[in-house]
Amino acid sequence: MQKLWLRLSALLACLFSLASCSGADLVNAFTPEEGYRLEEGLAYGPDPRHRLDLYLPEDKAPEALVVFFYGGSWEDGDRGDYRFVGEAFASRGIALAVADYRLYPQVVYPAFLEDSAAAVAWLRARHDEPLFLLGHSAGAYNAVMLALDGRWLEGEGLSPCGALAGVVGLAGPYDFLPLKDRDLKAIFGPEEERPATQPVTYVNAEAPPLLLLSGDADGIVSPRNSRVLAERQSAAGGTAEARFYDGLGHIRIVGALSRPLRGSAPVLDDIVAFVETETRRPAAAPSC
C-alpha cells in the first residue's frame, strides 16, 4: 500500500507541475520498482553519452537480452525515461538494456550508429543470452541499420547474422527520403549521399529476422516505412514481417509497453512471442 501511495504521489506531483511533466513521467509513476534488478549508468565507451541501464529479472536467469534504442529524431532522449520498458521485459524473464547514444548537434550520421554498435558489442562480450535489438522511431532506425548494414557491427568485430537473434522496430523510419526538416538535412549530410543512409538500401538474405511494428494512426512516421522494408527484405530472401495496430499513433506504440497502457495493444506480447520463437531457433552458422 505504501508503494502505491508513493506512485500516486509521483503522479500527482507530475500533474501539478505540467511544465516539467512528460508522458514518460506519467507512465513511470505507475511502473513498479520491484520485480527486477537495475544496474544503472554502465559505461560502454568514453563519452558521457556512452552509458546504459540494464534491467534484469529479479530471481532467475534471463532467457534473452534485448538492447533498446529510444527515439527523439536523433536530437533528444535519455535512458532514464524508459524504466517502463525495462520493467516490461524483465517482468517477462527477458533482460533489457536501455542505451544512450550521442545526439545532434554533438554528432551527425553515422556516429549514432557507431555508438549503437559499441553498446551491442559491450553487452555481447559480457552476456551469453540470445541478443535482440529493439528500437522506437529513430531508435528503430538505429536497430534496423545494425541488422542490415554490416559495417557498424563489423567495426566492433561482430556480424549481424552471428551476433543478433532478431530485431524489432517500432514505428521506424526506414525509407524516408526526400528530407524536408532542416536538422535532418544536417544530420544526414549532402543530398547525393543520403540514399546510403536508408535501411531499404541494405536489404539482404543474411540479415537476422525483422519484426516491424507500426500503428495505422501514426502521423509522424508513416506506416509505409514498415511495409516497404518488410516487402523488400522478403523479396531479397530475408525474413521480415510488418504488423499494424488499429488506431495506434507514433508515441502510443511505445507507450503500450507500459503498465497503464499495456491493454491498448498487444505490443509487448507480440515482441515477447517473437523473442521466444527466435530464441528457440538453432544459432546461425559462424560463417554467415
PDB file of C-alpha atoms in Angstrom:
ATOM      1  CA  MET A   1       0.000   0.000   0.000  1.00  0.00           C
ATOM      2  CA  GLN A   2       2.847   2.385   0.823  1.00  0.00           C
ATOM      3  CA  LYS A   3       4.413   1.831  -2.613  1.00  0.00           C
ATOM      4  CA  LEU A   4       1.059   2.504  -4.281  1.00  0.00           C
ATOM      5  CA  TRP A   5       0.782   5.803  -2.423  1.00  0.00           C
ATOM      6  CA  LEU A   6       4.325   6.715  -3.426  1.00  0.00           C
ATOM      7  CA  ARG A   7       3.461   6.126  -7.082  1.00  0.00           C
ATOM      8  CA  LEU A   8       0.244   8.127  -6.757  1.00  0.00           C
ATOM      9  CA  SER A   9       2.206  10.946  -5.119  1.00  0.00           C
ATOM     10  CA  ALA A  10       4.674  10.945  -8.000  1.00  0.00           C
ATOM     11  CA  LEU A  11       1.805  11.096 -10.489  1.00  0.00           C
ATOM     12  CA  LEU A  12       0.116  13.975  -8.641  1.00  0.00           C
ATOM     13  CA  ALA A  13       3.393  15.884  -8.440  1.00  0.00           C
ATOM     14  CA  CYS A  14       3.763  15.478 -12.187  1.00  0.00           C
ATOM     15  CA  LEU A  15       0.211  16.576 -12.895  1.00  0.00           C
ATOM     16  CA  PHE A  16       0.571  19.695 -10.777  1.00  0.00           C
ATOM     17  CA  SER A  17       3.820  20.729 -12.490  1.00  0.00           C
ATOM     18  CA  LEU A  18       2.953  20.128 -16.125  1.00  0.00           C
ATOM     19  CA  ALA A  19       5.807  22.323 -17.345  1.00  0.00           C
ATOM     20  CA  SER A  20       8.215  19.564 -16.311  1.00  0.00           C
ATOM     21  CA  CYS A  21       5.886  16.621 -16.771  1.00  0.00           C
ATOM     22  CA  SER A  22       6.285  14.211 -19.684  1.00  0.00           C
ATOM     23  CA  GLY A  23       4.470  11.134 -20.872  1.00  0.00           C
ATOM     24  CA  ALA A  24       7.421   9.112 -19.592  1.00  0.00           C
ATOM     25  CA  ASP A  25       6.996  10.665 -16.133  1.00  0.00           C
ATOM     26  CA  LEU A  26       3.346   9.638 -16.131  1.00  0.00           C
ATOM     27  CA  VAL A  27       3.849   6.008 -17.092  1.00  0.00           C
ATOM     28  CA  ASN A  28       6.955   5.643 -14.932  1.00  0.00           C
ATOM     29  CA  ALA A  29       4.939   6.837 -11.949  1.00  0.00           C
ATOM     30  CA  PHE A  30       2.971   3.585 -12.253  1.00  0.00           C
ATOM     31  CA  THR A  31       5.966   1.384 -13.088  1.00  0.00           C
ATOM     32  CA  PRO A  32       6.811  -0.993 -10.212  1.00  0.00           C
ATOM     33  CA  GLU A  33      10.188  -0.578  -8.592  1.00  0.00           C
ATOM     34  CA  GLU A  34      10.267  -4.214  -7.554  1.00  0.00           C
ATOM     35  CA  GLY A  35      10.385  -7.459  -9.509  1.00  0.00           C
ATOM     36  CA  TYR A  36      13.632  -6.673 -11.334  1.00  0.00           C
ATOM     37  CA  ARG A  37      17.248  -5.693 -10.692  1.00  0.00           C
ATOM     38  CA  LEU A  38      18.574  -2.462 -12.175  1.00  0.00           C
ATOM     39  CA  GLU A  39      22.235  -1.770 -12.945  1.00  0.00           C
ATOM     40  CA  GLU A  40      22.481   1.926 -13.797  1.00  0.00           C
ATOM     41  CA  GLY A  41      24.973   4.020 -15.723  1.00  0.00           C
ATOM     42  CA  LEU A  42      27.158   1.243 -17.124  1.00  0.00           C
ATOM     43  CA  ALA A  43      29.862   2.762 -19.355  1.00  0.00           C
ATOM     44  CA  TYR A  44      30.287   1.143 -22.772  1.00  0.00           C
ATOM     45  CA  GLY A  45      32.562   3.891 -24.102  1.00  0.00           C
ATOM     46  CA  PRO A  46      34.436   7.086 -23.158  1.00  0.00           C
ATOM     47  CA  ASP A  47      31.799   9.771 -23.858  1.00  0.00           C
ATOM     48  CA  PRO A  48      29.300  10.795 -21.139  1.00  0.00           C
ATOM     49  CA  ARG A  49      26.552   9.634 -23.531  1.00  0.00           C
ATOM     50  CA  HIS A  50      28.121   6.157 -23.717  1.00  0.00           C
ATOM     51  CA  ARG A  51      26.041   4.814 -20.841  1.00  0.00           C
ATOM     52  CA  LEU A  52      23.344   2.181 -20.484  1.00  0.00           C
ATOM     53  CA  ASP A  53      20.957   0.883 -17.850  1.00  0.00           C
ATOM     54  CA  LEU A  54      20.451  -2.862 -17.550  1.00  0.00           C
ATOM     55  CA  TYR A  55      17.198  -4.368 -16.261  1.00  0.00           C
ATOM     56  CA  LEU A  56      17.416  -7.995 -15.160  1.00  0.00           C
ATOM     57  CA  PRO A  57      14.758 -10.446 -13.957  1.00  0.00           C
ATOM     58  CA  GLU A  58      14.872 -10.472 -10.188  1.00  0.00           C
ATOM     59  CA  ASP A  59      15.110 -14.123  -9.295  1.00  0.00           C
ATOM     60  CA  LYS A  60      16.034 -16.092 -12.413  1.00  0.00           C
ATOM     61  CA  ALA A  61      18.478 -16.087 -15.275  1.00  0.00           C
ATOM     62  CA  PRO A  62      17.175 -14.153 -18.313  1.00  0.00           C
ATOM     63  CA  GLU A  63      16.004 -16.108 -21.351  1.00  0.00           C
ATOM     64  CA  ALA A  64      17.314 -13.449 -23.724  1.00  0.00           C
ATOM     65  CA  LEU A  65      18.845  -9.973 -23.770  1.00  0.00           C
ATOM     66  CA  VAL A  66      17.199  -7.073 -25.620  1.00  0.00           C
ATOM     67  CA  VAL A  67      19.027  -3.812 -26.364  1.00  0.00           C
ATOM     68  CA  PHE A  68      16.591  -0.896 -26.634  1.00  0.00           C
ATOM     69  CA  PHE A  69      17.296   2.323 -28.541  1.00  0.00           C
ATOM     70  CA  TYR A  70      14.822   5.159 -27.954  1.00  0.00           C
ATOM     71  CA  GLY A  71      13.562   7.736 -30.427  1.00  0.00           C
ATOM     72  CA  GLY A  72      13.815  11.517 -30.485  1.00  0.00           C
ATOM     73  CA  SER A  73      14.821  12.387 -34.076  1.00  0.00           C
ATOM     74  CA  TRP A  74      18.499  11.743 -33.193  1.00  0.00           C
ATOM     75  CA  GLU A  75      18.314  15.034 -31.236  1.00  0.00           C
ATOM     76  CA  ASP A  76      16.722  14.108 -27.915  1.00  0.00           C
ATOM     77  CA  GLY A  77      16.328  11.248 -25.453  1.00  0.00           C
ATOM     78  CA  ASP A  78      17.565   9.859 -22.161  1.00  0.00           C
ATOM     79  CA  ARG A  79      17.769   6.294 -20.918  1.00  0.00           C
ATOM     80  CA  GLY A  80      16.185   7.276 -17.592  1.00  0.00           C
ATOM     81  CA  ASP A  81      12.864   7.944 -19.306  1.00  0.00           C
ATOM     82  CA  TYR A  82      12.438   4.285 -20.258  1.00  0.00           C
ATOM     83  CA  ARG A  83      12.199   2.478 -16.940  1.00  0.00           C
ATOM     84  CA  PHE A  84       8.746   1.321 -18.042  1.00  0.00           C
ATOM     85  CA  VAL A  85      10.332  -0.512 -20.991  1.00  0.00           C
ATOM     86  CA  GLY A  86      12.926  -2.195 -18.797  1.00  0.00           C
ATOM     87  CA  GLU A  87      10.293  -3.333 -16.304  1.00  0.00           C
ATOM     88  CA  ALA A  88       8.045  -4.658 -19.079  1.00  0.00           C
ATOM     89  CA  PHE A  89      10.657  -7.103 -20.352  1.00  0.00           C
ATOM     90  CA  ALA A  90      12.286  -8.006 -17.033  1.00  0.00           C
ATOM     91  CA  SER A  91       8.835  -8.956 -15.752  1.00  0.00           C
ATOM     92  CA  ARG A  92       8.635 -11.454 -18.633  1.00  0.00           C
ATOM     93  CA  GLY A  93      12.014 -13.037 -17.907  1.00  0.00           C
ATOM     94  CA  ILE A  94      13.961 -11.048 -20.517  1.00  0.00           C
ATOM     95  CA  ALA A  95      16.880  -8.751 -19.707  1.00  0.00           C
ATOM     96  CA  LEU A  96      16.739  -5.327 -21.329  1.00  0.00           C
ATOM     97  CA  ALA A  97      19.413  -2.655 -21.731  1.00  0.00           C
ATOM     98  CA  VAL A  98      18.455   0.952 -22.494  1.00  0.00           C
ATOM     99  CA  ALA A  99      21.395   2.616 -24.210  1.00  0.00           C
ATOM    100  CA  ASP A 100      22.105   6.309 -24.559  1.00  0.00           C
ATOM    101  CA  TYR A 101      23.928   7.403 -27.706  1.00  0.00           C
ATOM    102  CA  ARG A 102      25.353  10.697 -28.910  1.00  0.00           C
ATOM    103  CA  LEU A 103      22.885  13.111 -30.490  1.00  0.00           C
ATOM    104  CA  TYR A 104      22.801  16.071 -32.858  1.00  0.00           C
ATOM    105  CA  PRO A 105      24.337  18.681 -32.758  1.00  0.00           C
ATOM    106  CA  GLN A 106      27.178  16.891 -30.952  1.00  0.00           C
ATOM    107  CA  VAL A 107      27.333  14.359 -33.795  1.00  0.00           C
ATOM    108  CA  VAL A 108      25.781  13.568 -37.173  1.00  0.00           C
ATOM    109  CA  TYR A 109      25.330  10.345 -39.169  1.00  0.00           C
ATOM    110  CA  PRO A 110      26.846   7.797 -38.729  1.00  0.00           C
ATOM    111  CA  ALA A 111      28.130   8.452 -35.181  1.00  0.00           C
ATOM    112  CA  PHE A 112      24.901   7.309 -33.524  1.00  0.00           C
ATOM    113  CA  LEU A 113      25.165   4.015 -35.404  1.00  0.00           C
ATOM    114  CA  GLU A 114      28.745   3.596 -34.250  1.00  0.00           C
ATOM    115  CA  ASP A 115      27.607   4.232 -30.664  1.00  0.00           C
ATOM    116  CA  SER A 116      24.752   1.739 -31.001  1.00  0.00           C
ATOM    117  CA  ALA A 117      27.148  -0.905 -32.320  1.00  0.00           C
ATOM    118  CA  ALA A 118      29.578  -0.213 -29.463  1.00  0.00           C
ATOM    119  CA  ALA A 119      26.795  -0.713 -26.903  1.00  0.00           C
ATOM    120  CA  VAL A 120      25.828  -4.022 -28.525  1.00  0.00           C
ATOM    121  CA  ALA A 121      29.432  -5.221 -28.589  1.00  0.00           C
ATOM    122  CA  TRP A 122      29.962  -4.268 -24.931  1.00  0.00           C
ATOM    123  CA  LEU A 123      26.905  -6.267 -23.912  1.00  0.00           C
ATOM    124  CA  ARG A 124      27.714  -9.197 -26.216  1.00  0.00           C
ATOM    125  CA  ALA A 125      31.135  -9.532 -24.567  1.00  0.00           C
ATOM    126  CA  ARG A 126      29.527  -9.811 -21.133  1.00  0.00           C
ATOM    127  CA  HIS A 127      26.311 -11.754 -21.750  1.00  0.00           C
ATOM    128  CA  ASP A 128      25.765 -15.109 -23.416  1.00  0.00           C
ATOM    129  CA  GLU A 129      21.984 -14.965 -23.862  1.00  0.00           C
ATOM    130  CA  PRO A 130      20.458 -14.679 -27.349  1.00  0.00           C
ATOM    131  CA  LEU A 131      20.662 -10.986 -28.203  1.00  0.00           C
ATOM    132  CA  PHE A 132      17.900  -8.924 -29.810  1.00  0.00           C
ATOM    133  CA  LEU A 133      17.632  -5.282 -30.794  1.00  0.00           C
ATOM    134  CA  LEU A 134      14.529  -3.184 -30.208  1.00  0.00           C
ATOM    135  CA  GLY A 135      14.041   0.450 -31.129  1.00  0.00           C
ATOM    136  CA  HIS A 136      11.356   3.089 -31.347  1.00  0.00           C
ATOM    137  CA  SER A 137      11.280   5.731 -34.090  1.00  0.00           C
ATOM    138  CA  ALA A 138      14.868   6.993 -34.592  1.00  0.00           C
ATOM    139  CA  GLY A 139      15.965   4.160 -32.311  1.00  0.00           C
ATOM    140  CA  ALA A 140      14.251   1.676 -34.605  1.00  0.00           C
ATOM    141  CA  TYR A 141      16.309   3.115 -37.455  1.00  0.00           C
ATOM    142  CA  ASN A 142      19.470   2.506 -35.406  1.00  0.00           C
ATOM    143  CA  ALA A 143      18.471  -1.072 -34.600  1.00  0.00           C
ATOM    144  CA  VAL A 144      17.491  -1.976 -38.154  1.00  0.00           C
ATOM    145  CA  MET A 145      20.574  -0.376 -39.671  1.00  0.00           C
ATOM    146  CA  LEU A 146      22.782  -2.502 -37.417  1.00  0.00           C
ATOM    147  CA  ALA A 147      20.905  -5.568 -38.673  1.00  0.00           C
ATOM    148  CA  LEU A 148      21.064  -4.744 -42.387  1.00  0.00           C
ATOM    149  CA  ASP A 149      24.291  -2.789 -42.931  1.00  0.00           C
ATOM    150  CA  GLY A 150      27.066  -4.977 -41.584  1.00  0.00           C
ATOM    151  CA  ARG A 151      29.661  -2.196 -41.416  1.00  0.00           C
ATOM    152  CA  TRP A 152      28.674  -0.996 -37.974  1.00  0.00           C
ATOM    153  CA  LEU A 153      28.831  -4.279 -36.077  1.00  0.00           C
ATOM    154  CA  GLU A 154      31.781  -5.460 -38.151  1.00  0.00           C
ATOM    155  CA  GLY A 155      33.618  -2.401 -36.882  1.00  0.00           C
ATOM    156  CA  GLU A 156      33.216  -3.946 -33.417  1.00  0.00           C
ATOM    157  CA  GLY A 157      34.320  -7.420 -34.502  1.00  0.00           C
ATOM    158  CA  LEU A 158      30.787  -8.804 -34.864  1.00  0.00           C
ATOM    159  CA  SER A 159      28.442  -9.695 -37.721  1.00  0.00           C
ATOM    160  CA  PRO A 160      24.692  -9.047 -37.730  1.00  0.00           C
ATOM    161  CA  CYS A 161      23.729 -12.635 -38.522  1.00  0.00           C
ATOM    162  CA  GLY A 162      26.158 -14.046 -35.983  1.00  0.00           C
ATOM    163  CA  ALA A 163      25.542 -11.618 -33.116  1.00  0.00           C
ATOM    164  CA  LEU A 164      21.810 -10.907 -33.408  1.00  0.00           C
ATOM    165  CA  ALA A 165      18.946 -13.344 -32.964  1.00  0.00           C
ATOM    166  CA  GLY A 166      16.388 -10.833 -34.224  1.00  0.00           C
ATOM    167  CA  VAL A 167      15.415  -7.159 -34.453  1.00  0.00           C
ATOM    168  CA  VAL A 168      12.149  -5.367 -33.666  1.00  0.00           C
ATOM    169  CA  GLY A 169      11.352  -1.887 -34.930  1.00  0.00           C
ATOM    170  CA  LEU A 170       8.531   0.235 -33.507  1.00  0.00           C
ATOM    171  CA  ALA A 171       7.318   2.990 -35.851  1.00  0.00           C
ATOM    172  CA  GLY A 172      10.707   3.266 -37.508  1.00  0.00           C
ATOM    173  CA  PRO A 173      11.793   5.432 -40.460  1.00  0.00           C
ATOM    174  CA  TYR A 174      13.425   3.098 -42.969  1.00  0.00           C
ATOM    175  CA  ASP A 175      12.737   4.802 -46.319  1.00  0.00           C
ATOM    176  CA  PHE A 176      12.254   8.498 -45.572  1.00  0.00           C
ATOM    177  CA  LEU A 177      13.709  10.492 -48.447  1.00  0.00           C
ATOM    178  CA  PRO A 178      13.468  13.260 -49.512  1.00  0.00           C
ATOM    179  CA  LEU A 179      14.242  15.148 -46.317  1.00  0.00           C
ATOM    180  CA  LYS A 180      12.375  18.363 -45.570  1.00  0.00           C
ATOM    181  CA  ASP A 181      13.399  19.115 -41.979  1.00  0.00           C
ATOM    182  CA  ARG A 182      16.449  21.389 -41.678  1.00  0.00           C
ATOM    183  CA  ASP A 183      18.003  19.451 -38.799  1.00  0.00           C
ATOM    184  CA  LEU A 184      17.540  16.113 -40.561  1.00  0.00           C
ATOM    185  CA  LYS A 185      19.304  17.530 -43.615  1.00  0.00           C
ATOM    186  CA  ALA A 186      22.216  18.481 -41.403  1.00  0.00           C
ATOM    187  CA  ILE A 187      22.209  15.109 -39.634  1.00  0.00           C
ATOM    188  CA  PHE A 188      22.200  13.008 -42.824  1.00  0.00           C
ATOM    189  CA  GLY A 189      24.565  15.080 -44.931  1.00  0.00           C
ATOM    190  CA  PRO A 190      24.629  16.099 -48.602  1.00  0.00           C
ATOM    191  CA  GLU A 191      21.625  15.128 -50.692  1.00  0.00           C
ATOM    192  CA  GLU A 192      23.591  12.943 -53.081  1.00  0.00           C
ATOM    193  CA  GLU A 193      24.866  10.845 -50.149  1.00  0.00           C
ATOM    194  CA  ARG A 194      21.527  10.324 -48.396  1.00  0.00           C
ATOM    195  CA  PRO A 195      20.414   7.147 -50.225  1.00  0.00           C
ATOM    196  CA  ALA A 196      23.311   5.399 -48.475  1.00  0.00           C
ATOM    197  CA  THR A 197      21.728   6.330 -45.119  1.00  0.00           C
ATOM    198  CA  GLN A 198      18.465   4.474 -45.775  1.00  0.00           C
ATOM    199  CA  PRO A 199      17.834   0.983 -44.345  1.00  0.00           C
ATOM    200  CA  VAL A 200      15.985  -0.114 -47.501  1.00  0.00           C
ATOM    201  CA  THR A 201      19.272   0.262 -49.387  1.00  0.00           C
ATOM    202  CA  TYR A 202      20.771  -2.660 -47.457  1.00  0.00           C
ATOM    203  CA  VAL A 203      18.167  -5.447 -47.652  1.00  0.00           C
ATOM    204  CA  ASN A 204      19.871  -8.837 -47.812  1.00  0.00           C
ATOM    205  CA  ALA A 205      19.153 -12.517 -47.260  1.00  0.00           C
ATOM    206  CA  GLU A 206      21.642 -12.991 -44.406  1.00  0.00           C
ATOM    207  CA  ALA A 207      20.221 -10.379 -42.040  1.00  0.00           C
ATOM    208  CA  PRO A 208      18.588 -11.529 -38.797  1.00  0.00           C
ATOM    209  CA  PRO A 209      14.769 -11.760 -38.726  1.00  0.00           C
ATOM    210  CA  LEU A 210      12.945  -8.431 -38.609  1.00  0.00           C
ATOM    211  CA  LEU A 211       9.613  -7.689 -36.926  1.00  0.00           C
ATOM    212  CA  LEU A 212       8.408  -4.219 -37.934  1.00  0.00           C
ATOM    213  CA  LEU A 213       5.510  -2.876 -35.870  1.00  0.00           C
ATOM    214  CA  SER A 214       3.561   0.317 -36.597  1.00  0.00           C
ATOM    215  CA  GLY A 215       0.283   1.960 -35.704  1.00  0.00           C
ATOM    216  CA  ASP A 216      -2.025   2.755 -38.590  1.00  0.00           C
ATOM    217  CA  ALA A 217      -2.763   6.148 -36.998  1.00  0.00           C
ATOM    218  CA  ASP A 218       0.890   7.242 -36.971  1.00  0.00           C
ATOM    219  CA  GLY A 219       1.087  10.764 -38.367  1.00  0.00           C
ATOM    220  CA  ILE A 220       4.801  11.253 -37.659  1.00  0.00           C
ATOM    221  CA  VAL A 221       6.465   8.245 -39.291  1.00  0.00           C
ATOM    222  CA  SER A 222       4.270   6.739 -41.976  1.00  0.00           C
ATOM    223  CA  PRO A 223       3.469   3.017 -41.559  1.00  0.00           C
ATOM    224  CA  ARG A 224       4.547   2.771 -45.206  1.00  0.00           C
ATOM    225  CA  ASN A 225       8.134   2.612 -43.928  1.00  0.00           C
ATOM    226  CA  SER A 226       7.491  -0.729 -42.224  1.00  0.00           C
ATOM    227  CA  ARG A 227       5.533  -2.156 -45.125  1.00  0.00           C
ATOM    228  CA  VAL A 228       8.098  -1.220 -47.767  1.00  0.00           C
ATOM    229  CA  LEU A 229      11.058  -2.524 -45.794  1.00  0.00           C
ATOM    230  CA  ALA A 230       9.326  -5.825 -44.996  1.00  0.00           C
ATOM    231  CA  GLU A 231       8.410  -6.307 -48.650  1.00  0.00           C
ATOM    232  CA  ARG A 232      11.909  -5.533 -49.933  1.00  0.00           C
ATOM    233  CA  GLN A 233      13.668  -7.600 -47.296  1.00  0.00           C
ATOM    234  CA  SER A 234      11.411 -10.573 -48.053  1.00  0.00           C
ATOM    235  CA  ALA A 235      11.999 -10.124 -51.799  1.00  0.00           C
ATOM    236  CA  ALA A 236      15.748 -10.177 -51.131  1.00  0.00           C
ATOM    237  CA  GLY A 237      15.396 -13.590 -49.480  1.00  0.00           C
ATOM    238  CA  GLY A 238      15.410 -12.362 -45.892  1.00  0.00           C
ATOM    239  CA  THR A 239      12.895 -12.837 -43.098  1.00  0.00           C
ATOM    240  CA  ALA A 240      10.726  -9.834 -42.285  1.00  0.00           C
ATOM    241  CA  GLU A 241       7.174  -9.198 -41.130  1.00  0.00           C
ATOM    242  CA  ALA A 242       5.284  -5.918 -40.875  1.00  0.00           C
ATOM    243  CA  ARG A 243       2.395  -5.753 -38.413  1.00  0.00           C
ATOM    244  CA  PHE A 244      -0.001  -2.837 -37.895  1.00  0.00           C
ATOM    245  CA  TYR A 245      -2.171  -1.887 -34.910  1.00  0.00           C
ATOM    246  CA  ASP A 246      -5.565  -0.254 -35.383  1.00  0.00           C
ATOM    247  CA  GLY A 247      -5.804   3.282 -34.032  1.00  0.00           C
ATOM    248  CA  LEU A 248      -2.299   3.392 -32.580  1.00  0.00           C
ATOM    249  CA  GLY A 249      -0.183   6.505 -33.046  1.00  0.00           C
ATOM    250  CA  HIS A 250       3.539   7.187 -33.010  1.00  0.00           C
ATOM    251  CA  ILE A 251       4.021   7.606 -29.262  1.00  0.00           C
ATOM    252  CA  ARG A 252       1.257   5.264 -28.171  1.00  0.00           C
ATOM    253  CA  ILE A 253       3.004   2.255 -29.737  1.00  0.00           C
ATOM    254  CA  VAL A 254       5.912   2.504 -27.295  1.00  0.00           C
ATOM    255  CA  GLY A 255       3.572   3.645 -24.528  1.00  0.00           C
ATOM    256  CA  ALA A 256       1.716   0.355 -24.957  1.00  0.00           C
ATOM    257  CA  LEU A 257       4.706  -1.329 -23.300  1.00  0.00           C
ATOM    258  CA  SER A 258       3.894   0.469 -20.038  1.00  0.00           C
ATOM    259  CA  ARG A 259       1.625  -0.981 -17.380  1.00  0.00           C
ATOM    260  CA  PRO A 260      -1.022   1.777 -17.621  1.00  0.00           C
ATOM    261  CA  LEU A 261      -1.373   1.382 -21.409  1.00  0.00           C
ATOM    262  CA  ARG A 262      -0.496  -2.285 -21.892  1.00  0.00           C
ATOM    263  CA  GLY A 263      -4.084  -3.236 -22.624  1.00  0.00           C
ATOM    264  CA  SER A 264      -4.375  -0.815 -25.544  1.00  0.00           C
ATOM    265  CA  ALA A 265      -2.495  -3.100 -27.978  1.00  0.00           C
ATOM    266  CA  PRO A 266      -0.607  -6.416 -27.720  1.00  0.00           C
ATOM    267  CA  VAL A 267       2.762  -4.795 -28.498  1.00  0.00           C
ATOM    268  CA  LEU A 268       4.594  -6.391 -25.580  1.00  0.00           C
ATOM    269  CA  ASP A 269       3.018  -9.804 -26.160  1.00  0.00           C
ATOM    270  CA  ASP A 270       3.952  -9.706 -29.845  1.00  0.00           C
ATOM    271  CA  ILE A 271       7.568  -8.763 -29.148  1.00  0.00           C
ATOM    272  CA  VAL A 272       7.942 -11.378 -26.405  1.00  0.00           C
ATOM    273  CA  ALA A 273       6.463 -14.047 -28.704  1.00  0.00           C
ATOM    274  CA  PHE A 274       8.970 -13.055 -31.414  1.00  0.00           C
ATOM    275  CA  VAL A 275      11.872 -13.216 -28.932  1.00  0.00           C
ATOM    276  CA  GLU A 276      10.760 -16.600 -27.619  1.00  0.00           C
ATOM    277  CA  THR A 277      10.306 -18.020 -31.123  1.00  0.00           C
ATOM    278  CA  GLU A 278      13.679 -16.806 -32.386  1.00  0.00           C
ATOM    279  CA  THR A 279      15.426 -17.879 -29.180  1.00  0.00           C
ATOM    280  CA  ARG A 280      14.335 -21.464 -29.832  1.00  0.00           C
ATOM    281  CA  ARG A 281      15.813 -21.481 -33.344  1.00  0.00           C
ATOM    282  CA  PRO A 282      19.274 -23.001 -33.875  1.00  0.00           C
ATOM    283  CA  ALA A 283      22.073 -20.439 -33.751  1.00  0.00           C
ATOM    284  CA  ALA A 284      23.323 -19.083 -37.081  1.00  0.00           C
ATOM    285  CA  ALA A 285      26.491 -20.607 -38.503  1.00  0.00           C
ATOM    286  CA  PRO A 286      29.636 -18.641 -37.607  1.00  0.00           C
ATOM    287  CA  SER A 287      30.471 -18.231 -41.313  1.00  0.00           C
ATOM    288  CA  CYS A 288      27.205 -16.458 -42.179  1.00  0.00           C
TER     289      CYS A 288
END
